[in-house]
GROMACS .gro file of C-alpha atoms in nm:
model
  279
    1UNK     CA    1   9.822   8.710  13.422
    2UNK     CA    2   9.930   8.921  13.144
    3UNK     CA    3   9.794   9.203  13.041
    4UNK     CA    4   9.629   9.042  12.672
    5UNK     CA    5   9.558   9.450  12.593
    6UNK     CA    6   9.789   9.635  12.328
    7UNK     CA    7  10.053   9.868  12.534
    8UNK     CA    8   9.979  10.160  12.256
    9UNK     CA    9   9.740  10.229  11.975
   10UNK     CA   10   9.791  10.440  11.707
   11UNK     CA   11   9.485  10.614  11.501
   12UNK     CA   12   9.547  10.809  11.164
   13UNK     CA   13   9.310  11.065  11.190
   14UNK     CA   14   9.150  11.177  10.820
   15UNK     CA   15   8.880  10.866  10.667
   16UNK     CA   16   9.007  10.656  10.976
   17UNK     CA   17   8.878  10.826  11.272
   18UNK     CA   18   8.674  11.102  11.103
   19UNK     CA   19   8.508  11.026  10.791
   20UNK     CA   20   8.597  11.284  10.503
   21UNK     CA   21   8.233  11.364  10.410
   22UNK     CA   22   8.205  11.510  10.788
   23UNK     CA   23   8.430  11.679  11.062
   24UNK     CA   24   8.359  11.489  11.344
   25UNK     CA   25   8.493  11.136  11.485
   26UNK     CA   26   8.125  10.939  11.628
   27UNK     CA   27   8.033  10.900  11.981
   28UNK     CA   28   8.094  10.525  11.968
   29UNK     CA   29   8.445  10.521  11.852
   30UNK     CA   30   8.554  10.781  12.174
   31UNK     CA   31   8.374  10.525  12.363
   32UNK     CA   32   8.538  10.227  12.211
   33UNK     CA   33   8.871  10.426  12.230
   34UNK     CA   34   8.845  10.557  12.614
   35UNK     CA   35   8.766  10.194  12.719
   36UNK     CA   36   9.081  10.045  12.596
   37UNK     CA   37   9.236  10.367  12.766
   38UNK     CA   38   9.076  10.230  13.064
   39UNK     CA   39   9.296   9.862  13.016
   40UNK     CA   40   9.634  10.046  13.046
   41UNK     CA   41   9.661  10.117  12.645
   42UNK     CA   42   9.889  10.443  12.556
   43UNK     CA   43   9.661  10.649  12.314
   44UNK     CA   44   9.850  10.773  12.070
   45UNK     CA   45   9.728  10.996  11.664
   46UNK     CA   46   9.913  10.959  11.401
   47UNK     CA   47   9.844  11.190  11.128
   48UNK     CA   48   9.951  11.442  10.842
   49UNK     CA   49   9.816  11.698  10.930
   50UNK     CA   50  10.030  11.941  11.178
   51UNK     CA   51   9.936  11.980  11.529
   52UNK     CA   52   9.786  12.269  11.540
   53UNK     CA   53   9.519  12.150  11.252
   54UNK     CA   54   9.399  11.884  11.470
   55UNK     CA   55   9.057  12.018  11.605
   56UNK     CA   56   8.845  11.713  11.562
   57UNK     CA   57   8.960  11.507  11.860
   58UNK     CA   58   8.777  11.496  12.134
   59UNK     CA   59   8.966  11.312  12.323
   60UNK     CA   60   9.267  11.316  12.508
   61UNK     CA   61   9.622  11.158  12.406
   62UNK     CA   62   9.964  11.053  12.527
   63UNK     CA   63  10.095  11.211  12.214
   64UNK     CA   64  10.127  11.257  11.855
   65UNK     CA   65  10.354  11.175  11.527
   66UNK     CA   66  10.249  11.483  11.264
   67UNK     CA   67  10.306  11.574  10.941
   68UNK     CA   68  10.337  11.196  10.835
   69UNK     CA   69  10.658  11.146  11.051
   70UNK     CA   70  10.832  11.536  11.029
   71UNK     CA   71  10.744  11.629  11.429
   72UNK     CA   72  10.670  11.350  11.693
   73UNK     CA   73  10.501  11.497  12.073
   74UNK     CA   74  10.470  11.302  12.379
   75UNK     CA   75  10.241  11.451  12.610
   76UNK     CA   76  10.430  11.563  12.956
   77UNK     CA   77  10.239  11.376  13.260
   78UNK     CA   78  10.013  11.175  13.122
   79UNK     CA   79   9.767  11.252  12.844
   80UNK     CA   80   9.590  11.574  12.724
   81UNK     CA   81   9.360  11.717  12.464
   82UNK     CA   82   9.504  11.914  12.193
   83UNK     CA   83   9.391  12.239  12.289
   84UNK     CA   84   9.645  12.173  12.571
   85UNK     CA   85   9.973  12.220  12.296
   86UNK     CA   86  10.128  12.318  12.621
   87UNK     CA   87  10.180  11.999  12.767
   88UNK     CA   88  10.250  11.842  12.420
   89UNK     CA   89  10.677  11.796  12.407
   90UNK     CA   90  10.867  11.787  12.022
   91UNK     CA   91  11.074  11.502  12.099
   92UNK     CA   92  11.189  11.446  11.723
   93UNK     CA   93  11.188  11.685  11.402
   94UNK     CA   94  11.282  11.594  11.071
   95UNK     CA   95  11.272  11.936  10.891
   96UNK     CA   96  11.354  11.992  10.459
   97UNK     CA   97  11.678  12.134  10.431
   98UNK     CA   98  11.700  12.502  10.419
   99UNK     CA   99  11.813  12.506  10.087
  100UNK     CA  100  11.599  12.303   9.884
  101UNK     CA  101  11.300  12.450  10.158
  102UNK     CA  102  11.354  12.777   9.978
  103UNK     CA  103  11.441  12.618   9.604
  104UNK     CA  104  11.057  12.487   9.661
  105UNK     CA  105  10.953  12.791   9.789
  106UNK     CA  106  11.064  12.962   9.488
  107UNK     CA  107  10.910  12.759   9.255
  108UNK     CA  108  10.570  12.805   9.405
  109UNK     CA  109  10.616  13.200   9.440
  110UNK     CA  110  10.745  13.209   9.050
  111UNK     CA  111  10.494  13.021   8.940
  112UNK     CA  112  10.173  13.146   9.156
  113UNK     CA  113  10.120  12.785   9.247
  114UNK     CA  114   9.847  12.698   9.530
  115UNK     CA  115  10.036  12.564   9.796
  116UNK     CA  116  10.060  12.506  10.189
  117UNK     CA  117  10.333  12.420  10.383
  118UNK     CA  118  10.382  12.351  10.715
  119UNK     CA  119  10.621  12.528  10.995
  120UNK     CA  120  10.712  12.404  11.380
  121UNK     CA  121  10.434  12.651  11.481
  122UNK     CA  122  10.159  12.680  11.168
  123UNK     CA  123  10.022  12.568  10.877
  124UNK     CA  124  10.027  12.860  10.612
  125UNK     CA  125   9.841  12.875  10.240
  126UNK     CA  126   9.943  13.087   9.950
  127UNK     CA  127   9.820  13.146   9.619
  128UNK     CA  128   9.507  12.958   9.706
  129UNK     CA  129   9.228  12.988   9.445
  130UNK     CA  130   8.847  12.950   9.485
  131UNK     CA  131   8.854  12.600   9.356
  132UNK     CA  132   9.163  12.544   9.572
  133UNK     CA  133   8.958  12.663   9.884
  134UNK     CA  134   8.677  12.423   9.788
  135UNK     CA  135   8.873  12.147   9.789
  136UNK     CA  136   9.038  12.202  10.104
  137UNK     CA  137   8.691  12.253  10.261
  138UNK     CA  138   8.566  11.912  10.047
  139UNK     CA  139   8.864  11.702  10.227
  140UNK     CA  140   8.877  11.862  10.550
  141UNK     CA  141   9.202  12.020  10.540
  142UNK     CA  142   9.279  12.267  10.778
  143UNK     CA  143   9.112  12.603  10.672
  144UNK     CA  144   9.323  12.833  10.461
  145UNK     CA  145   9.569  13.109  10.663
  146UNK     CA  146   9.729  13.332  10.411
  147UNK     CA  147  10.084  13.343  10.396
  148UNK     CA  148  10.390  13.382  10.236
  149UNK     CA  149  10.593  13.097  10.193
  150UNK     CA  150  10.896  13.209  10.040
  151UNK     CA  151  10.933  13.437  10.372
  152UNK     CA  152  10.831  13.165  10.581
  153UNK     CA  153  11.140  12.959  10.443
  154UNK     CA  154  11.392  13.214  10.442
  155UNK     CA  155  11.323  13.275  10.789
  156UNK     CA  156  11.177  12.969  10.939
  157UNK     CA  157  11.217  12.520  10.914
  158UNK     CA  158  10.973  12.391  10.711
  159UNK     CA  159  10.877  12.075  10.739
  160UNK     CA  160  10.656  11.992  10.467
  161UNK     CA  161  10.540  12.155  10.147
  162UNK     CA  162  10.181  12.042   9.972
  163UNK     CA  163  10.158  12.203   9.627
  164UNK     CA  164   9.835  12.194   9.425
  165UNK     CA  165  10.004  12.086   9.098
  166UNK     CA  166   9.880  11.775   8.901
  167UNK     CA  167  10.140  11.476   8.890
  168UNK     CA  168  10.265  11.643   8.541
  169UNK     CA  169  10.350  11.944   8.680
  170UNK     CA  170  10.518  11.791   8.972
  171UNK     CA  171  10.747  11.609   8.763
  172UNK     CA  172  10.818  11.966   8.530
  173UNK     CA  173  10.831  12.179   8.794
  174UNK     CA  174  10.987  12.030   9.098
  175UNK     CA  175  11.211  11.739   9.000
  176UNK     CA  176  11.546  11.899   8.981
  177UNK     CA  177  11.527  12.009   9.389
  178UNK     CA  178  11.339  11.700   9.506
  179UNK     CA  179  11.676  11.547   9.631
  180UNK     CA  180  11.675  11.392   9.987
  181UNK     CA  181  11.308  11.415   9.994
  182UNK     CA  182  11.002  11.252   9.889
  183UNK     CA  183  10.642  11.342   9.689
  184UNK     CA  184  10.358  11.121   9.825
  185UNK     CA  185  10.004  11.233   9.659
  186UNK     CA  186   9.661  11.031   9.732
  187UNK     CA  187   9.450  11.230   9.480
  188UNK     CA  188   9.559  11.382   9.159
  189UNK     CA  189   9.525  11.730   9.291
  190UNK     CA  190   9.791  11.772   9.565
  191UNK     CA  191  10.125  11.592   9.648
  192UNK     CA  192  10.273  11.594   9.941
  193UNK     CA  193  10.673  11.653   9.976
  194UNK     CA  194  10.883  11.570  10.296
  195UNK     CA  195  11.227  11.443  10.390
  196UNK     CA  196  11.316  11.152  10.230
  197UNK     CA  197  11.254  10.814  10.375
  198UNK     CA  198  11.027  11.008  10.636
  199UNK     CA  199  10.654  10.818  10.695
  200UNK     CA  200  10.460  10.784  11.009
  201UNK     CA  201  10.655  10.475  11.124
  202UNK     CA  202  10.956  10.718  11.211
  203UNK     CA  203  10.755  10.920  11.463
  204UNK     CA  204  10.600  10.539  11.585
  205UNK     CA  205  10.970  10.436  11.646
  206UNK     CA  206  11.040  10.718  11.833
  207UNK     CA  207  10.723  10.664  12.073
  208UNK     CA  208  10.823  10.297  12.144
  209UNK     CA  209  11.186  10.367  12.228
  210UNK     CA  210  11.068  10.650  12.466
  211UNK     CA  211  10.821  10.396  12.652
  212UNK     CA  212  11.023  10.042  12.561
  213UNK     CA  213  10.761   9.893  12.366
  214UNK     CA  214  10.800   9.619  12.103
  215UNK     CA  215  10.640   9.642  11.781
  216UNK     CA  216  10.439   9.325  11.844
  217UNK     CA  217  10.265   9.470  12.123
  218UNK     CA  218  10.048   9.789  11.941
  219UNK     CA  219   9.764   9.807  11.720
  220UNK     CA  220   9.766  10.071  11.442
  221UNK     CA  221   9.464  10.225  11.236
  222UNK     CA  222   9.481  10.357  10.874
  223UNK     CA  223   9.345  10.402  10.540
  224UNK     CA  224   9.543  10.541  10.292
  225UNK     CA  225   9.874  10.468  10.105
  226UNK     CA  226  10.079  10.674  10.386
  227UNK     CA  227   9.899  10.418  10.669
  228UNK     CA  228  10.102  10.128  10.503
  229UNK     CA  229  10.430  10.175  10.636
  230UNK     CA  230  10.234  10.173  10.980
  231UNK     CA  231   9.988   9.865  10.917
  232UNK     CA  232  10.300   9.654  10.842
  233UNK     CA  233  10.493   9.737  11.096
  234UNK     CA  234  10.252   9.740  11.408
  235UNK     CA  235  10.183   9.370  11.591
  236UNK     CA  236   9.777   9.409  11.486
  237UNK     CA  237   9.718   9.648  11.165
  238UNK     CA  238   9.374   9.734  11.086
  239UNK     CA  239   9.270   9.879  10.728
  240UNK     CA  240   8.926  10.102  10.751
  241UNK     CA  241   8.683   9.951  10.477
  242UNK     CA  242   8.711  10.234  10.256
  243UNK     CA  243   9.046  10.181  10.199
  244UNK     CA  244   9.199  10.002   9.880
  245UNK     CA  245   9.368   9.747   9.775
  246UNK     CA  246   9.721   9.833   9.827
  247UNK     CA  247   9.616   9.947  10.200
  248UNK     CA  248   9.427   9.645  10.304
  249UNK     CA  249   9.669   9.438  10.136
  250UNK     CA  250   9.899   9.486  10.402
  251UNK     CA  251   9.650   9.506  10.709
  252UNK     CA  252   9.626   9.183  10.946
  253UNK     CA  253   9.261   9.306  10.985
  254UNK     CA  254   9.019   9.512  10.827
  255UNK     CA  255   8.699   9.656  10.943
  256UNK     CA  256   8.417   9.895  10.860
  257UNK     CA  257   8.446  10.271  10.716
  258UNK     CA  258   8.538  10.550  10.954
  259UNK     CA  259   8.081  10.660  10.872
  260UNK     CA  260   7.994  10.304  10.990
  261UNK     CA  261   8.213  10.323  11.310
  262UNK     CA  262   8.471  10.086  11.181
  263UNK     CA  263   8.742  10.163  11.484
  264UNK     CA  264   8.467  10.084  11.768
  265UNK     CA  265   8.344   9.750  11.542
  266UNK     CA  266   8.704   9.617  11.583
  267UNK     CA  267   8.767   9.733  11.912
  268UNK     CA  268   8.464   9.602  12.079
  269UNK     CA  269   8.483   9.237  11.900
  270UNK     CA  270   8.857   9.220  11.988
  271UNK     CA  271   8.746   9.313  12.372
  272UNK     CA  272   8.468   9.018  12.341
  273UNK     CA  273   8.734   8.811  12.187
  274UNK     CA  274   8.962   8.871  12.505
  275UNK     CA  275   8.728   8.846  12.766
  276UNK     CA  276   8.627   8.501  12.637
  277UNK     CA  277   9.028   8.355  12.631
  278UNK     CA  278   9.050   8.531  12.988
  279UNK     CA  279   8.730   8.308  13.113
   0.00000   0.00000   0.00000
């Protein structure tokens, strides 16, 4: 008989697997999540954040799709835990082009604005303020490492930028060099700008054509408006309780908040759910 199990799932990391009033993902959903390891299921984070901000996972993948689709890893032999970056390969990289990397660079050195952006190697902060820093620390974003940015794109790709400007500033300040990418924002504080048409369903692609799996056969976790692309396009999409609207509209399922173990609640009722068909 058939293996009824999903050949890969994919977890978005941030109010999904790791509520954002803590930093840690609960006992019960590694649990839930090693099991289906344990039925032949690829275990796979989709996230983004860059890989080297990923400290709250315990445990170990067979890769990862970053910065909301801008660098895609499969792990080499197997799985690993992140601490292992060794053994994690770049298979795909969708870097901002050099010049509008260092237009947007510019812009936030001119104009002192609080920004991070995000390298092949590092996340890096400049200009951050004290109420910049407690917001970071508020939503669990990485924790600030001074740089320069303007250097850092003169010299190095970037792949994403995340300026602390409200969505009126974005539109003043940043409009004439946002062409071929994209601003995403969830909150009214940051925005988020990548490569044009990039979400996490680029880096998902890229996993699936590496292992030949369909579409129909994976299961996909989210909760916020970048999870979308994902929940519609994986066979089983599951929106996290907290989630809104827009986000759940789209999921086949949905199931508790990330604090009330929502991924383990799914999992284990769709394990009951397939041990009963297989009886």
């Amino acid at each position: 008989m058939n293996n009824p199990f999903p050949k890969a799932a994919f977890f978005d990391i941030d109010g999904t697997l790791v509520p954002y009033d803590t930093r840690h993902i609960s006992q019960a959903d590694c649990e839930a999540i090693e099991d289906l390891r344990k039925q032949g299921t690829l275990i796979f984070i989709v996230t983004g954040r860059h890989i080297c901000d990923i400290d709250n996972i315990p445990f170990p993948v067979n890769g990862a799709v970053c910065g909301n689709g801008a660098l895609t890893y499969i792990v080499k032999d197997g799985c690993a835990n992140f601490h292992e970056r060794d053994r994690f390969v770049l298979v795909e990289d969708h870097p901002v082009p050099r010049q509008q990397a260092i237009d947007i660079a510019r812009i936030i050195a001119e104009n002192n604005i609080p920004a991070a952006a995000s390298t092949a190697t590092r996340t890096l902060f400049d200009h951050i303020t004290l109420k910049t820093s407690e917001f970071i620390q508020r939503v669990n974003m990485p924790s600030p490492r001074n740089g320069d940015i303007l250097e850092a794109a003169l010299k190095e790709r970037i792949y994403s930028f995340c300026p602390f400007v409200s969505p009126e500033e974005e539109e003043t300040l940043f409009k004439d060099v946002l062409s071929e990418l994209d601003t995403s924002r969830w909150c009214n504080e940051y925005c988020d700008i990548n490569v044009k048409g990039l979400d996490k369903v680029v880096g998902i692609k890229k996993i699936l054509g590496t292992y030949h799996i369909e579409p129909a056969d994976i299961i996909a976790f989210g909760d916020g408006i970048n999870d979308i692309g994902m929940l519609k396009f994986a066979g089983r999409g599951i929106a996290m309780g907290t989630a809104t609207d827009e986000v759940k509209s789209v999921a086949n399922f949905i199931t508790a908040s990330a604090n009330d173990c929502g991924v383990s609640k799914w999992l284990s009722s769709f394990f009951d759910k397939t041990c009963q068909s297989r009886k």
